[in-house]
mmCIF file of C-alpha atoms and ligand atoms in Angstrom:
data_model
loop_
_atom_site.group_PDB
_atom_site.id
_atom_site.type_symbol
_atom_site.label_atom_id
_atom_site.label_comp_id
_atom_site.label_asym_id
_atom_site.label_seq_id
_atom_site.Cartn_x
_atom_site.Cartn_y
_atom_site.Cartn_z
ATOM 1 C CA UNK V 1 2.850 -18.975 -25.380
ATOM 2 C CA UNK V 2 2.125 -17.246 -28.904
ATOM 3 C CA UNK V 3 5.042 -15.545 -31.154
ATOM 4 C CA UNK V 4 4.486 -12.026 -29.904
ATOM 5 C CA UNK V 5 4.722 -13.101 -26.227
ATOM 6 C CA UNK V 6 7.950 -15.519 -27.393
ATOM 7 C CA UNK V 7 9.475 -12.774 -29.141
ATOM 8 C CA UNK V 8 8.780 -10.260 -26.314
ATOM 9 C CA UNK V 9 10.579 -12.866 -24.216
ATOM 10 C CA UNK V 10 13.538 -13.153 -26.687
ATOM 11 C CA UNK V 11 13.982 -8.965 -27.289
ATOM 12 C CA UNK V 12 14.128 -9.574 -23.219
ATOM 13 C CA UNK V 13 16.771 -11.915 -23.039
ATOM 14 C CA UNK V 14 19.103 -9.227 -24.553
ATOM 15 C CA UNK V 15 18.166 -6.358 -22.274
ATOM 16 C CA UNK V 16 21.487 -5.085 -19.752
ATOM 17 C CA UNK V 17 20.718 -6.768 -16.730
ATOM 18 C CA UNK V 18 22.319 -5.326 -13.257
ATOM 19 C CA UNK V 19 22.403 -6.765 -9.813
ATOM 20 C CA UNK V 20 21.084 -4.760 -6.858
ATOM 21 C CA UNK V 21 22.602 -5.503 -3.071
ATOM 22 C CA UNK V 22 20.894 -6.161 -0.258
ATOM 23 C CA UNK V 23 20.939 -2.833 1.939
ATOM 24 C CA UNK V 24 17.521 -4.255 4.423
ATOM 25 C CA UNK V 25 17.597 -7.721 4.878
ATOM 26 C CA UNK V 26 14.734 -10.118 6.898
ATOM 27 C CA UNK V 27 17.361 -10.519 9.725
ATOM 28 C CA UNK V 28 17.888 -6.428 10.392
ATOM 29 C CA UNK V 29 14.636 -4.349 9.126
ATOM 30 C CA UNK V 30 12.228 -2.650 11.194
ATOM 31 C CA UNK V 31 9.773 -2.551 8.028
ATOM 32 C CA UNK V 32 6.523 -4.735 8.014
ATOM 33 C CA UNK V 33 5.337 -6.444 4.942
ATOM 34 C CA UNK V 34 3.483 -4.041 3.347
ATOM 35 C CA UNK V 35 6.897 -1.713 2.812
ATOM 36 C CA UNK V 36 5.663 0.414 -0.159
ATOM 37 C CA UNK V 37 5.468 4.196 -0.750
ATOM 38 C CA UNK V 38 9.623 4.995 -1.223
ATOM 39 C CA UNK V 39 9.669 8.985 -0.581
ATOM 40 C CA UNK V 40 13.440 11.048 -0.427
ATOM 41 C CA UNK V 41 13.731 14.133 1.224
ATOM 42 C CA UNK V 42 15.864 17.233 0.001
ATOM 43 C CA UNK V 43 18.873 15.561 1.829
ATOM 44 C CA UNK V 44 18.467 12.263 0.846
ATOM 45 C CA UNK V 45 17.050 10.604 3.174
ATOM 46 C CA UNK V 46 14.760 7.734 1.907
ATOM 47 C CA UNK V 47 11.355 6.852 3.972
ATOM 48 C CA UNK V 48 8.433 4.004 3.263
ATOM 49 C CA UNK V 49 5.290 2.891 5.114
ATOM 50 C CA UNK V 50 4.943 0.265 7.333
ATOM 51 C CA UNK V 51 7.338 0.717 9.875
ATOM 52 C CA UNK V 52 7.326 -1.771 12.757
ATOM 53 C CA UNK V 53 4.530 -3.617 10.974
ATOM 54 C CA UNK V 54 2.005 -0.113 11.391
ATOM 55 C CA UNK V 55 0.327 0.631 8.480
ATOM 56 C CA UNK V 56 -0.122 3.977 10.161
ATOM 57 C CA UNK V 57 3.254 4.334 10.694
ATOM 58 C CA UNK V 58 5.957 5.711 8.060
ATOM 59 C CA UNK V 59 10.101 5.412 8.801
ATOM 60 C CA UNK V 60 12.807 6.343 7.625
ATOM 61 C CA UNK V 61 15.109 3.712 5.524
ATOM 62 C CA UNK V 62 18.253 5.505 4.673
ATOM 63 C CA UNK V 63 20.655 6.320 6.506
ATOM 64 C CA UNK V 64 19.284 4.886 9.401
ATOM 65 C CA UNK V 65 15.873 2.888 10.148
ATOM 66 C CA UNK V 66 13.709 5.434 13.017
ATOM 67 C CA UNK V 67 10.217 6.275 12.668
ATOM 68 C CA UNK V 68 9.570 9.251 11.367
ATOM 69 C CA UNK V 69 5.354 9.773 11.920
ATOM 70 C CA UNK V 70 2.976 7.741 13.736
ATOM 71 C CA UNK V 71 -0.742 8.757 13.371
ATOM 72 C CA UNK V 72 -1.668 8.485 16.601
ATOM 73 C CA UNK V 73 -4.993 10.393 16.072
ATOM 74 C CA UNK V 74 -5.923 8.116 13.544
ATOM 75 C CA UNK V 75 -4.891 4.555 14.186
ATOM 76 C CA UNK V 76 -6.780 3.631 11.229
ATOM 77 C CA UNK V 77 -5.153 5.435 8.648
ATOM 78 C CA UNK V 78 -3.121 3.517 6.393
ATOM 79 C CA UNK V 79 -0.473 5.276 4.702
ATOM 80 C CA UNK V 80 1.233 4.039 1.222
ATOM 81 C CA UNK V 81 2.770 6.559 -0.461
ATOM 82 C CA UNK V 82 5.169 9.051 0.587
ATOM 83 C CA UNK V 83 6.396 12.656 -1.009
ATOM 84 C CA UNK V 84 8.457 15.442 0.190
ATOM 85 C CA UNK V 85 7.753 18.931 -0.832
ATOM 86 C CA UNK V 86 7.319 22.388 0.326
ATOM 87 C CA UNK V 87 9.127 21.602 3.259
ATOM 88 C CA UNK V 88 6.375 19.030 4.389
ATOM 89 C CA UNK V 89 5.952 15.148 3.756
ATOM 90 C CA UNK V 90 2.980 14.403 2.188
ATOM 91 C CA UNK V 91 1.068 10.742 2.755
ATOM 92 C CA UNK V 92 -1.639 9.041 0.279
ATOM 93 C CA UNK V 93 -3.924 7.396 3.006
ATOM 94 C CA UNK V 94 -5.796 4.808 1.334
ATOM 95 C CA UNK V 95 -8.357 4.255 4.079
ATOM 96 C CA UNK V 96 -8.828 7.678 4.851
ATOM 97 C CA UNK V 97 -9.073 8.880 0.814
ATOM 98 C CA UNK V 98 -7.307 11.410 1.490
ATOM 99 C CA UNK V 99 -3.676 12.976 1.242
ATOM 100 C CA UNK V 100 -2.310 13.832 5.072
ATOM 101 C CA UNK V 101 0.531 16.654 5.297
ATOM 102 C CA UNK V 102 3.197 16.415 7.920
ATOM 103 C CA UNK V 103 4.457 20.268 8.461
ATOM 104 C CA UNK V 104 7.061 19.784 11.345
ATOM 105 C CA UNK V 105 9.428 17.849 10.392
ATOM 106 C CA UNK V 106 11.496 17.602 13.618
ATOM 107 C CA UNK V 107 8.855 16.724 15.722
ATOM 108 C CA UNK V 108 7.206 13.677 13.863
ATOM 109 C CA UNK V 109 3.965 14.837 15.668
ATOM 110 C CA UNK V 110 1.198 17.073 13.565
ATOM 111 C CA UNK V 111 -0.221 15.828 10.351
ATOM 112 C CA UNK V 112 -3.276 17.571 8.387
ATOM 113 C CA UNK V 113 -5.555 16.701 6.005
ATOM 114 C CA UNK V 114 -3.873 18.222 2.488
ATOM 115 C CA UNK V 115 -6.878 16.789 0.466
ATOM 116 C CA UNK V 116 -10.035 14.668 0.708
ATOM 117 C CA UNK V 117 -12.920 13.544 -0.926
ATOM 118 C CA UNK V 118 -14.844 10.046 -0.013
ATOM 119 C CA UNK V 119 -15.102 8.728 -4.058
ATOM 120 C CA UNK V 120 -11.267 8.127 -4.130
ATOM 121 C CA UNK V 121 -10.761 4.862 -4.973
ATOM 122 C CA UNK V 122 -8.117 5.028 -2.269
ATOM 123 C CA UNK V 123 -5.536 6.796 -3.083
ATOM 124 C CA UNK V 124 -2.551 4.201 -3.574
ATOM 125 C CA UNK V 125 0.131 6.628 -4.709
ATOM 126 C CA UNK V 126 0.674 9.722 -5.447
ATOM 127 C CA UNK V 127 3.359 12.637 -7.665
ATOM 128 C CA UNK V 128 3.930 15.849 -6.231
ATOM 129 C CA UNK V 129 5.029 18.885 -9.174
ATOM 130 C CA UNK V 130 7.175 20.904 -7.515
ATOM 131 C CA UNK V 131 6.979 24.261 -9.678
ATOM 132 C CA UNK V 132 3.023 24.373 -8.619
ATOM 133 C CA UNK V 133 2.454 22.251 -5.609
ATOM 134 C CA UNK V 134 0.125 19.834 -7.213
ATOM 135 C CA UNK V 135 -0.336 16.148 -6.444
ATOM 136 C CA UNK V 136 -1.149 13.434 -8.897
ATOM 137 C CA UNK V 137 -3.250 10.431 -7.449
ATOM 138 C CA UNK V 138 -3.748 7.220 -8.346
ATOM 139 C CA UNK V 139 -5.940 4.067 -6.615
ATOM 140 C CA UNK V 140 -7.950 1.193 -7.483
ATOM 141 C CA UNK V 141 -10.160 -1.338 -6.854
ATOM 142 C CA UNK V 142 -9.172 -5.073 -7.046
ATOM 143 C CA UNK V 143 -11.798 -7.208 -8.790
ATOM 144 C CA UNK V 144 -11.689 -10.360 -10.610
ATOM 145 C CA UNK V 145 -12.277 -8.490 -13.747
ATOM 146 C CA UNK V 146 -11.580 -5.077 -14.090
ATOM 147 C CA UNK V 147 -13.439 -2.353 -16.461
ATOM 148 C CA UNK V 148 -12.819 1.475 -16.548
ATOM 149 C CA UNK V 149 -13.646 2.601 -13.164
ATOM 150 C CA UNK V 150 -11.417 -0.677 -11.458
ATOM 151 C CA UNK V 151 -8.710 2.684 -10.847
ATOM 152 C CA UNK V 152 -8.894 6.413 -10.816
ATOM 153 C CA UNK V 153 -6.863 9.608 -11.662
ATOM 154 C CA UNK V 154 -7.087 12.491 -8.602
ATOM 155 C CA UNK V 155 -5.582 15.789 -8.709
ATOM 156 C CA UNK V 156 -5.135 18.154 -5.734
ATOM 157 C CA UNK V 157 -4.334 21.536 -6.157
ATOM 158 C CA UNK V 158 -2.213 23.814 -4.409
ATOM 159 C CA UNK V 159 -5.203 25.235 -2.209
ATOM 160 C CA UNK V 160 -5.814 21.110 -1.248
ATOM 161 C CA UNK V 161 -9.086 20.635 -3.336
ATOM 162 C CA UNK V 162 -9.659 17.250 -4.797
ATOM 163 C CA UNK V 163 -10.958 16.728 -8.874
ATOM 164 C CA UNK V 164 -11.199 13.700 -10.132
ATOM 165 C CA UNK V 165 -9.328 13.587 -13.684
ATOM 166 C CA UNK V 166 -10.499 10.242 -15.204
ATOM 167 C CA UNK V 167 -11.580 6.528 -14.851
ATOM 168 C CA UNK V 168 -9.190 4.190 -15.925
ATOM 169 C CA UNK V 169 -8.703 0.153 -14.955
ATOM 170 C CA UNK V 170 -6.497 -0.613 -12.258
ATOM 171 C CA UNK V 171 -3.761 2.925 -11.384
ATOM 172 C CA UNK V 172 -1.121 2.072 -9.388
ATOM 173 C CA UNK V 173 2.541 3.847 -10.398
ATOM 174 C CA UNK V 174 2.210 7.570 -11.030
ATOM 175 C CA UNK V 175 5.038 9.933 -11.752
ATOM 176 C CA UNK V 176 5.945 13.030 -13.372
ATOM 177 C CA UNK V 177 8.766 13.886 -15.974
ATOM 178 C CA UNK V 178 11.934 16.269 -15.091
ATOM 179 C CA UNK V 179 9.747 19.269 -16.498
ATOM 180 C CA UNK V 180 6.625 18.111 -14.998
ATOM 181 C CA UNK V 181 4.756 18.414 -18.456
ATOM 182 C CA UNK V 182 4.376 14.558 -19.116
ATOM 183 C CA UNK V 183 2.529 12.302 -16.330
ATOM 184 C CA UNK V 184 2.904 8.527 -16.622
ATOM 185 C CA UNK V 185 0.473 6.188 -15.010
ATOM 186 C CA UNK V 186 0.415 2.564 -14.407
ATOM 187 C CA UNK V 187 -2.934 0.582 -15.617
ATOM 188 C CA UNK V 188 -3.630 -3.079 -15.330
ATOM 189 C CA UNK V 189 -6.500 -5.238 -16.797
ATOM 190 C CA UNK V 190 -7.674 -8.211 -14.749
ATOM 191 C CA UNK V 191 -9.947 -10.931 -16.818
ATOM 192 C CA UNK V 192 -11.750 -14.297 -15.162
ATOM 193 C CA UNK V 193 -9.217 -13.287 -11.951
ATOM 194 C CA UNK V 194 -6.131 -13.360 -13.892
ATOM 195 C CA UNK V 195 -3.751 -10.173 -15.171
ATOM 196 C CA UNK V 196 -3.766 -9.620 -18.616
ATOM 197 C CA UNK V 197 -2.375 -6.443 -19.067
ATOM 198 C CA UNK V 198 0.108 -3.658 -17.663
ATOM 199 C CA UNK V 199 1.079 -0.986 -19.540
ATOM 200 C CA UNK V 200 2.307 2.721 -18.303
ATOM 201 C CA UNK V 201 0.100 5.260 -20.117
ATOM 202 C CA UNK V 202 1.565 9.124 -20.136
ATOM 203 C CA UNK V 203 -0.757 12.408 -20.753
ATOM 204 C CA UNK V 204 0.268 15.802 -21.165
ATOM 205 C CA UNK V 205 -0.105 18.135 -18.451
ATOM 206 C CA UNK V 206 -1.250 21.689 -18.005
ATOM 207 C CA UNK V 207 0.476 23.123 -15.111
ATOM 208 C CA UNK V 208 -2.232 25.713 -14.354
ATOM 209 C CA UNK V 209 -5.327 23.452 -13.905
ATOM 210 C CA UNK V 210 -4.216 20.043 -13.756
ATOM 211 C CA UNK V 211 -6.121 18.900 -16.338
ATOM 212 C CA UNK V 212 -4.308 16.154 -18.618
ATOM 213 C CA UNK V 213 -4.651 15.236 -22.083
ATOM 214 C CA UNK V 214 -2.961 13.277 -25.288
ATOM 215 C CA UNK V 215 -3.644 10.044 -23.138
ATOM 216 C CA UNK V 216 -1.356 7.932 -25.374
ATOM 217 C CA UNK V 217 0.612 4.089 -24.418
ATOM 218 C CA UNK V 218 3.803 5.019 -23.022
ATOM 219 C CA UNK V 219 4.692 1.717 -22.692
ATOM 220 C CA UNK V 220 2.745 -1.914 -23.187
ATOM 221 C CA UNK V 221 4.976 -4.592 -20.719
ATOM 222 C CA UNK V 222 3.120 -7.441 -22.696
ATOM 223 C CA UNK V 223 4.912 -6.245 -25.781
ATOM 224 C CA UNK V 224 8.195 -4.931 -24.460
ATOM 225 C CA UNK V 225 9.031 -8.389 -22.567
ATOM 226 C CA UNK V 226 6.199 -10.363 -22.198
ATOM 227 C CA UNK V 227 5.454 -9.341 -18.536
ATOM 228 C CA UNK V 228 1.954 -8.465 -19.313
ATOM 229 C CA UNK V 229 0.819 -10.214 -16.044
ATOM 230 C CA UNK V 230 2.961 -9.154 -13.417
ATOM 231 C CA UNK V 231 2.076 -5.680 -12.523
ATOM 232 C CA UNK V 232 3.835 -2.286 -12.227
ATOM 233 C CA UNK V 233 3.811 -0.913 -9.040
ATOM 234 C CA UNK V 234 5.535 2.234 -7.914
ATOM 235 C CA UNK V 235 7.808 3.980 -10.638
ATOM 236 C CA UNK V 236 10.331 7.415 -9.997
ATOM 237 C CA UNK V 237 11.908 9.219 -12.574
ATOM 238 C CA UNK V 238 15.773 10.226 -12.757
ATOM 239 C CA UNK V 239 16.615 13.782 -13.720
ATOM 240 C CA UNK V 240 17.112 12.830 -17.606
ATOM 241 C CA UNK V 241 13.942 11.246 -17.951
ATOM 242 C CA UNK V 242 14.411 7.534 -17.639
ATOM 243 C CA UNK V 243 11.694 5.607 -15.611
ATOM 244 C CA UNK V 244 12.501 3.233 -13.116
ATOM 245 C CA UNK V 245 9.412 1.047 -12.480
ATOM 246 C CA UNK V 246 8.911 -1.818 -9.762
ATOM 247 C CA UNK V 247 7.755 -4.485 -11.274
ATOM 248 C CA UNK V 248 5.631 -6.653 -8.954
ATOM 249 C CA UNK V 249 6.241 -10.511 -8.607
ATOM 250 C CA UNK V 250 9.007 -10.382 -11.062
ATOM 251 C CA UNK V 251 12.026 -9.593 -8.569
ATOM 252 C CA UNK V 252 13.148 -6.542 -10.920
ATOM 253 C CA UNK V 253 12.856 -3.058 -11.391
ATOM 254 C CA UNK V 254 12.643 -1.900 -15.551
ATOM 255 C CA UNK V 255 14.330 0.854 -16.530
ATOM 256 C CA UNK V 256 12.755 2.590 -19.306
ATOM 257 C CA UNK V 257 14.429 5.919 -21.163
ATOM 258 C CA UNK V 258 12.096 8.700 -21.681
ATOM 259 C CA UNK V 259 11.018 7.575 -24.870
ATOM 260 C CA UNK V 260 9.383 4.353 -23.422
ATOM 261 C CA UNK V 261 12.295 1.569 -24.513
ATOM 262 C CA UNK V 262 13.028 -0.802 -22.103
ATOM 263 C CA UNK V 263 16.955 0.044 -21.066
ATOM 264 C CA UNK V 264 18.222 -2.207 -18.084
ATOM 265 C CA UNK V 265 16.463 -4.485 -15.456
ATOM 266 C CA UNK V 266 17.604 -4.382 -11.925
ATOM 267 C CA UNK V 267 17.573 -7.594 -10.427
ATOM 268 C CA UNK V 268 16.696 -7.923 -6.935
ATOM 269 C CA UNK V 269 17.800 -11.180 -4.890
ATOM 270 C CA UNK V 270 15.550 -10.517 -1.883
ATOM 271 C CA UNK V 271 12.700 -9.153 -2.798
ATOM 272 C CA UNK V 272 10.184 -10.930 -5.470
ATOM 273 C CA UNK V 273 7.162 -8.892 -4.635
ATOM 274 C CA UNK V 274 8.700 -4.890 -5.392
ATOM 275 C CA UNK V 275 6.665 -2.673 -4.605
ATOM 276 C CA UNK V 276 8.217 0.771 -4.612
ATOM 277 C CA UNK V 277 11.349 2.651 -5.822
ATOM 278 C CA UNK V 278 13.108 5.943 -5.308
ATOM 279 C CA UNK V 279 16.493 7.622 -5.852
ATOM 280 C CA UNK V 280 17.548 8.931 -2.564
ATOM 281 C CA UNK V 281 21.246 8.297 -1.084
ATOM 282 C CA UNK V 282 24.039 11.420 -0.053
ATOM 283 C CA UNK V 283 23.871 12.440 -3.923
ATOM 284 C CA UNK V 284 20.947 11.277 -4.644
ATOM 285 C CA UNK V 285 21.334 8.612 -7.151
ATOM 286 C CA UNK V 286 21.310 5.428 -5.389
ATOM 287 C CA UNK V 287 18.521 3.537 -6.469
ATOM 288 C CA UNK V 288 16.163 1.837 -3.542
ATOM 289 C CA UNK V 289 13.587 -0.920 -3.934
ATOM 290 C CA UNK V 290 11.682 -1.956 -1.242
ATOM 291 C CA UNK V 291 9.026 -5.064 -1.013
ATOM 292 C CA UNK V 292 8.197 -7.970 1.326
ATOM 293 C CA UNK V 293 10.854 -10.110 2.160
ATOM 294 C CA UNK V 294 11.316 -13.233 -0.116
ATOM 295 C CA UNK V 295 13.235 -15.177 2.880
ATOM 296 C CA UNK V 296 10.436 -14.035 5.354
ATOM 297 C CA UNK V 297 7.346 -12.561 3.860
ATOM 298 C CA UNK V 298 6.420 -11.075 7.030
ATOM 299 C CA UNK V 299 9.366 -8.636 6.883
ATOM 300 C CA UNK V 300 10.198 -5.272 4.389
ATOM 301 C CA UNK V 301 13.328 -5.959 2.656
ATOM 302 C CA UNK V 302 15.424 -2.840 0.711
ATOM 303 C CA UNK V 303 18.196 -3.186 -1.547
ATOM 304 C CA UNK V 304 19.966 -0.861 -3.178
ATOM 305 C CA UNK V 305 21.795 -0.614 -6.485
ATOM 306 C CA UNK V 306 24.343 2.913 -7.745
ATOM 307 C CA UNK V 307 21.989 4.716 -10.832
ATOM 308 C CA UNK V 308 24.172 7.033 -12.650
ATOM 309 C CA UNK V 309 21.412 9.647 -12.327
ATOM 310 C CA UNK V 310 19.989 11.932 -9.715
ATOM 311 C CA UNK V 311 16.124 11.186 -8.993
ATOM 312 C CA UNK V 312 13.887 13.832 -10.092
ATOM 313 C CA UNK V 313 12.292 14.387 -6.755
ATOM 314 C CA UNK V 314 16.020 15.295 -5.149
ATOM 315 C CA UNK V 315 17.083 17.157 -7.943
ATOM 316 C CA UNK V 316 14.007 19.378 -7.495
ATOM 317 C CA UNK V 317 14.159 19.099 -3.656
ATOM 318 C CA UNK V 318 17.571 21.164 -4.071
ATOM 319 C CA UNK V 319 17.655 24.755 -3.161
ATOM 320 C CA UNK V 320 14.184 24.529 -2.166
HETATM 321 C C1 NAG B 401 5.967 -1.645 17.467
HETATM 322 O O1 NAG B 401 4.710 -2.276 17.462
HETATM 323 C C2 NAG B 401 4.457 -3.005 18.648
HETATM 324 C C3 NAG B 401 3.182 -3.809 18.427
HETATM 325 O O2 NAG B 401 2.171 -3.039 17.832
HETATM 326 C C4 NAG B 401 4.379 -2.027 19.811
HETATM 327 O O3 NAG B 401 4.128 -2.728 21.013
HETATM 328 C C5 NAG B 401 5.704 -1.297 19.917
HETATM 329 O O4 NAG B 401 5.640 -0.297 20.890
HETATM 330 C C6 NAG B 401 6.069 -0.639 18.582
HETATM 331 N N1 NAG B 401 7.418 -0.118 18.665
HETATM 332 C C7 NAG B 401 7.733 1.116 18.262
HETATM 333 C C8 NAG B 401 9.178 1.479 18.343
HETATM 334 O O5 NAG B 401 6.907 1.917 17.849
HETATM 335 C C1 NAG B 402 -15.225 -2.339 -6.020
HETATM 336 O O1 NAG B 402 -15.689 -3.346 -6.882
HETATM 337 C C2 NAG B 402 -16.743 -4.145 -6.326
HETATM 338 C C3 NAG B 402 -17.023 -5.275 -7.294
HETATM 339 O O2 NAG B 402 -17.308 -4.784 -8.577
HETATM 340 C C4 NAG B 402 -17.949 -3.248 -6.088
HETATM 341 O O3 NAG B 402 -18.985 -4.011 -5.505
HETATM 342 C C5 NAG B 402 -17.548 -2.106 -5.161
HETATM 343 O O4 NAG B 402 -18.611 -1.214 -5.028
HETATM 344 C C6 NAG B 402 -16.349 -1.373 -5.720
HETATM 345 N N1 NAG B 402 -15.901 -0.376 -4.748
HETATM 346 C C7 NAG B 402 -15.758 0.917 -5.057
HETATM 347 C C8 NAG B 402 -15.282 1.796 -3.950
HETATM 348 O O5 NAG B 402 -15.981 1.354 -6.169
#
C-alpha cells in the first residue's frame, strides 16, 4: 500500500458507518442471483430483475415479492435496470440494446421497444428525467484492460430515438440530480485484468437536446477511501442531492452529499456483491440494496436501512 491509498484508508476509518437489516434473506427470496436494476414506482413499490432466477423476468420486492413482467415474446431478453415514469416502467435490456416500455401496468403483459440501436454496448442501466422524458444510458464491455470505448453514454429522447453521447471506460451507475441539470456516471479502468480505478464523473445537462458537457471528477473512490478496485455499481439520488452508490464486492453502499464528500457507509451483512440501490418504501425513504446472496450466491438478497430523505425518483413520481 502507498501513503495516499493508507491515508485514503485512514480518512475512511472515520466516516459514520450505519447498519442495514436484512429485509430478503437466502431462506425467503424469490430473486435469482443476478438481482440488480432497483426501480420504485410513484407508490413506493420497489422492483429488480431476476425474479425466479429469469433474467427476462422483473418482480416486485417491496411490499410483497410477485412478478411483475415476464417477456414472454422474447425469452432472450435480459433485463437489468428498471425505471418508472410516465405512467410506464421502463427496462434497459442488455441483450436486446435496447430500452423496452411496459404501458399497462395492471396487466404485466405488453412491453414495447422505447429505444434501440445495435452499437449499444448493452445498455446496463439507465436515468429517466422526469420534466422531459429522457433516458440516460450507460453499458460496457468487460475486458482485461479497458480503454475509452470499454463503456458508453446513450441518450433517448422523448420521441424514443437513440444518440450516442460519448465513449468512456467501463459505465455502469448513472443518475440524475433533484433538478435534473447534473448527470453522474460511474467509470472504471481495468489494467493486466485487475481494477484500478472507479470514480463517478458528473456533466452538465441540457434539458432540450440531451447533450452533456463540463465532464468533470465528481468523485475518485481511490482517493476518497482507497476503494479504487471495487467497483460502483448502481447509484440513486435522494431529493437533497446526496448519492447513494452500491459499491460492488465491498458489502456497503457510500453515501456521498451533492458536493462529492463521502458522508456515511451503509453496511450490509448479507450481501457482499451490491449491485443496485433505490429509495422506495410507504414514504419513500427507505433505502434498498439488493445483490447476490453472501450465504447462498445463487439467491438475491435485499436489505433495507431508514434514509432520512425521500429518493428523487418518488419525489418526482408524486402528483404525476
Ligand atoms: C420459475 O422458473 C421455473 C424454472 O424456469 C419455472 O418452471 C416456473 O414456472 C417459474 N415460476 C414462476 C412463478 O414464474
Ligand atoms: C469487446 O471487447 C473485445 C475485446 O477487446 C472486442 O473483441 C469486442 O469486439 C468488444 N465488443 C464490443 C461490442 O465492442
Amino acid at each position: 500500500m502507498n501513503l495516499a491509498v493508507l491515508l485514503a484508508a485512514a480518512a475512511a476509518a472515520a466516516v459514520p458507518a450505519h447498519r442495514a437489516q436484512p429485509y430478503l434473506t437466502a431462506q425467503t427470496s424469490a430473486f435469482g442471483a443476478l438481482i440488480e436494476g432497483a426501480g420504485v414506482d410513484s407508490l413506493g413499490r420497489l422492483y429488480a430483475v431476476h425474479y425466479n432466477a429469469s433474467t427476462a423476468a422483473v418482480g416486485r420486492v417491496f411490499p410483497a415479492q410477485e412478478l411483475f413482467y415476464a417477456d414472454r415474446a422474447r425469452p432472450a431478453a435480459w433485463f437489468n435496470g428498471v425505471r418508472f415514469g410516465g405512467g410506464a416502467a421502463l427496462l434497459a435490456d442488455v441483450r436486446g440494446h435496447r430500452v423496452a416500455r411496459v404501458r399497462d401496468m395492471g396487466a404485466f403483459s405488453h412491453a414495447e421497444t422505447r429505444c434501440h440501436d445495435a452499437a449499444m454496448l448493452q445498455p446496463n442501466d439507465l436515468a429517466l428525467a422526469h420534466s422531459t422524458g429522457r433516458l440516460f444510458l450507460s453499458g460496457m464491455n468487460y475486458t482485461r484492460d479497458s480503454a475509452v470505448g470499454s463503456g458508453d453514454l446513450w441518450t433517448c429522447d422523448a420521441r424514443g430515438v437513440a444518440t450516442r453521447l460519448g465513449l468512456f471506460h467501463r459505465t455502469n451507475g448513472i443518475e440524475l440530480s433533484p433538478d435534473e441539470r447534473t448527470l453522474y456516471l460511474s467509470e472504471a479502468e481495468n489494467k493486466g485484468g485487475a481494477v484500478v480505478a472507479n470514480r463517478i464523473l458528473a456533466f452538465d445537462v441540457d434539458a432540450a437536446t440531451g447533450a452533456v458537457s463540463n465532464r468533470r471528477t465528481f468523485a475518485d473512490f481511490g482517493a476518497l477511501d482507497g476503494s479504487a478496485a471495487s467497483d460502483v455499481d448502481g447509484m440513486r439520488a435522494d431529493e437533497r442531492g446526496f448519492l447513494y452508490v452500491a459499491r460492488w464486492g465491498r458489502g456497503r453502499v457510500a453515501v456521498l452529499t451533492p458536493a462529492g464528500a463521502l458522508h456515511a457507509y451503509i453496511l450490509l451483512s448479507t450481501i457482499s456483491e451490491v449491485t443496485s440501490v433505490e429509495l422506495a418504501g410507504p414514504a419513500g425513504r427507505d433505502l434498498f440494496a439488493v445483490g447476490a446472496c453472501s450465504a447462498d450466491p445463487a439467491r438475491g438478497c435485499v436489505e433495507r436501512w431508514p434514509a432520512p430523505a425521500r429518493g428523487r425518483a418518488f419525489a418526482r413520481l408524486q402528483g404525476q
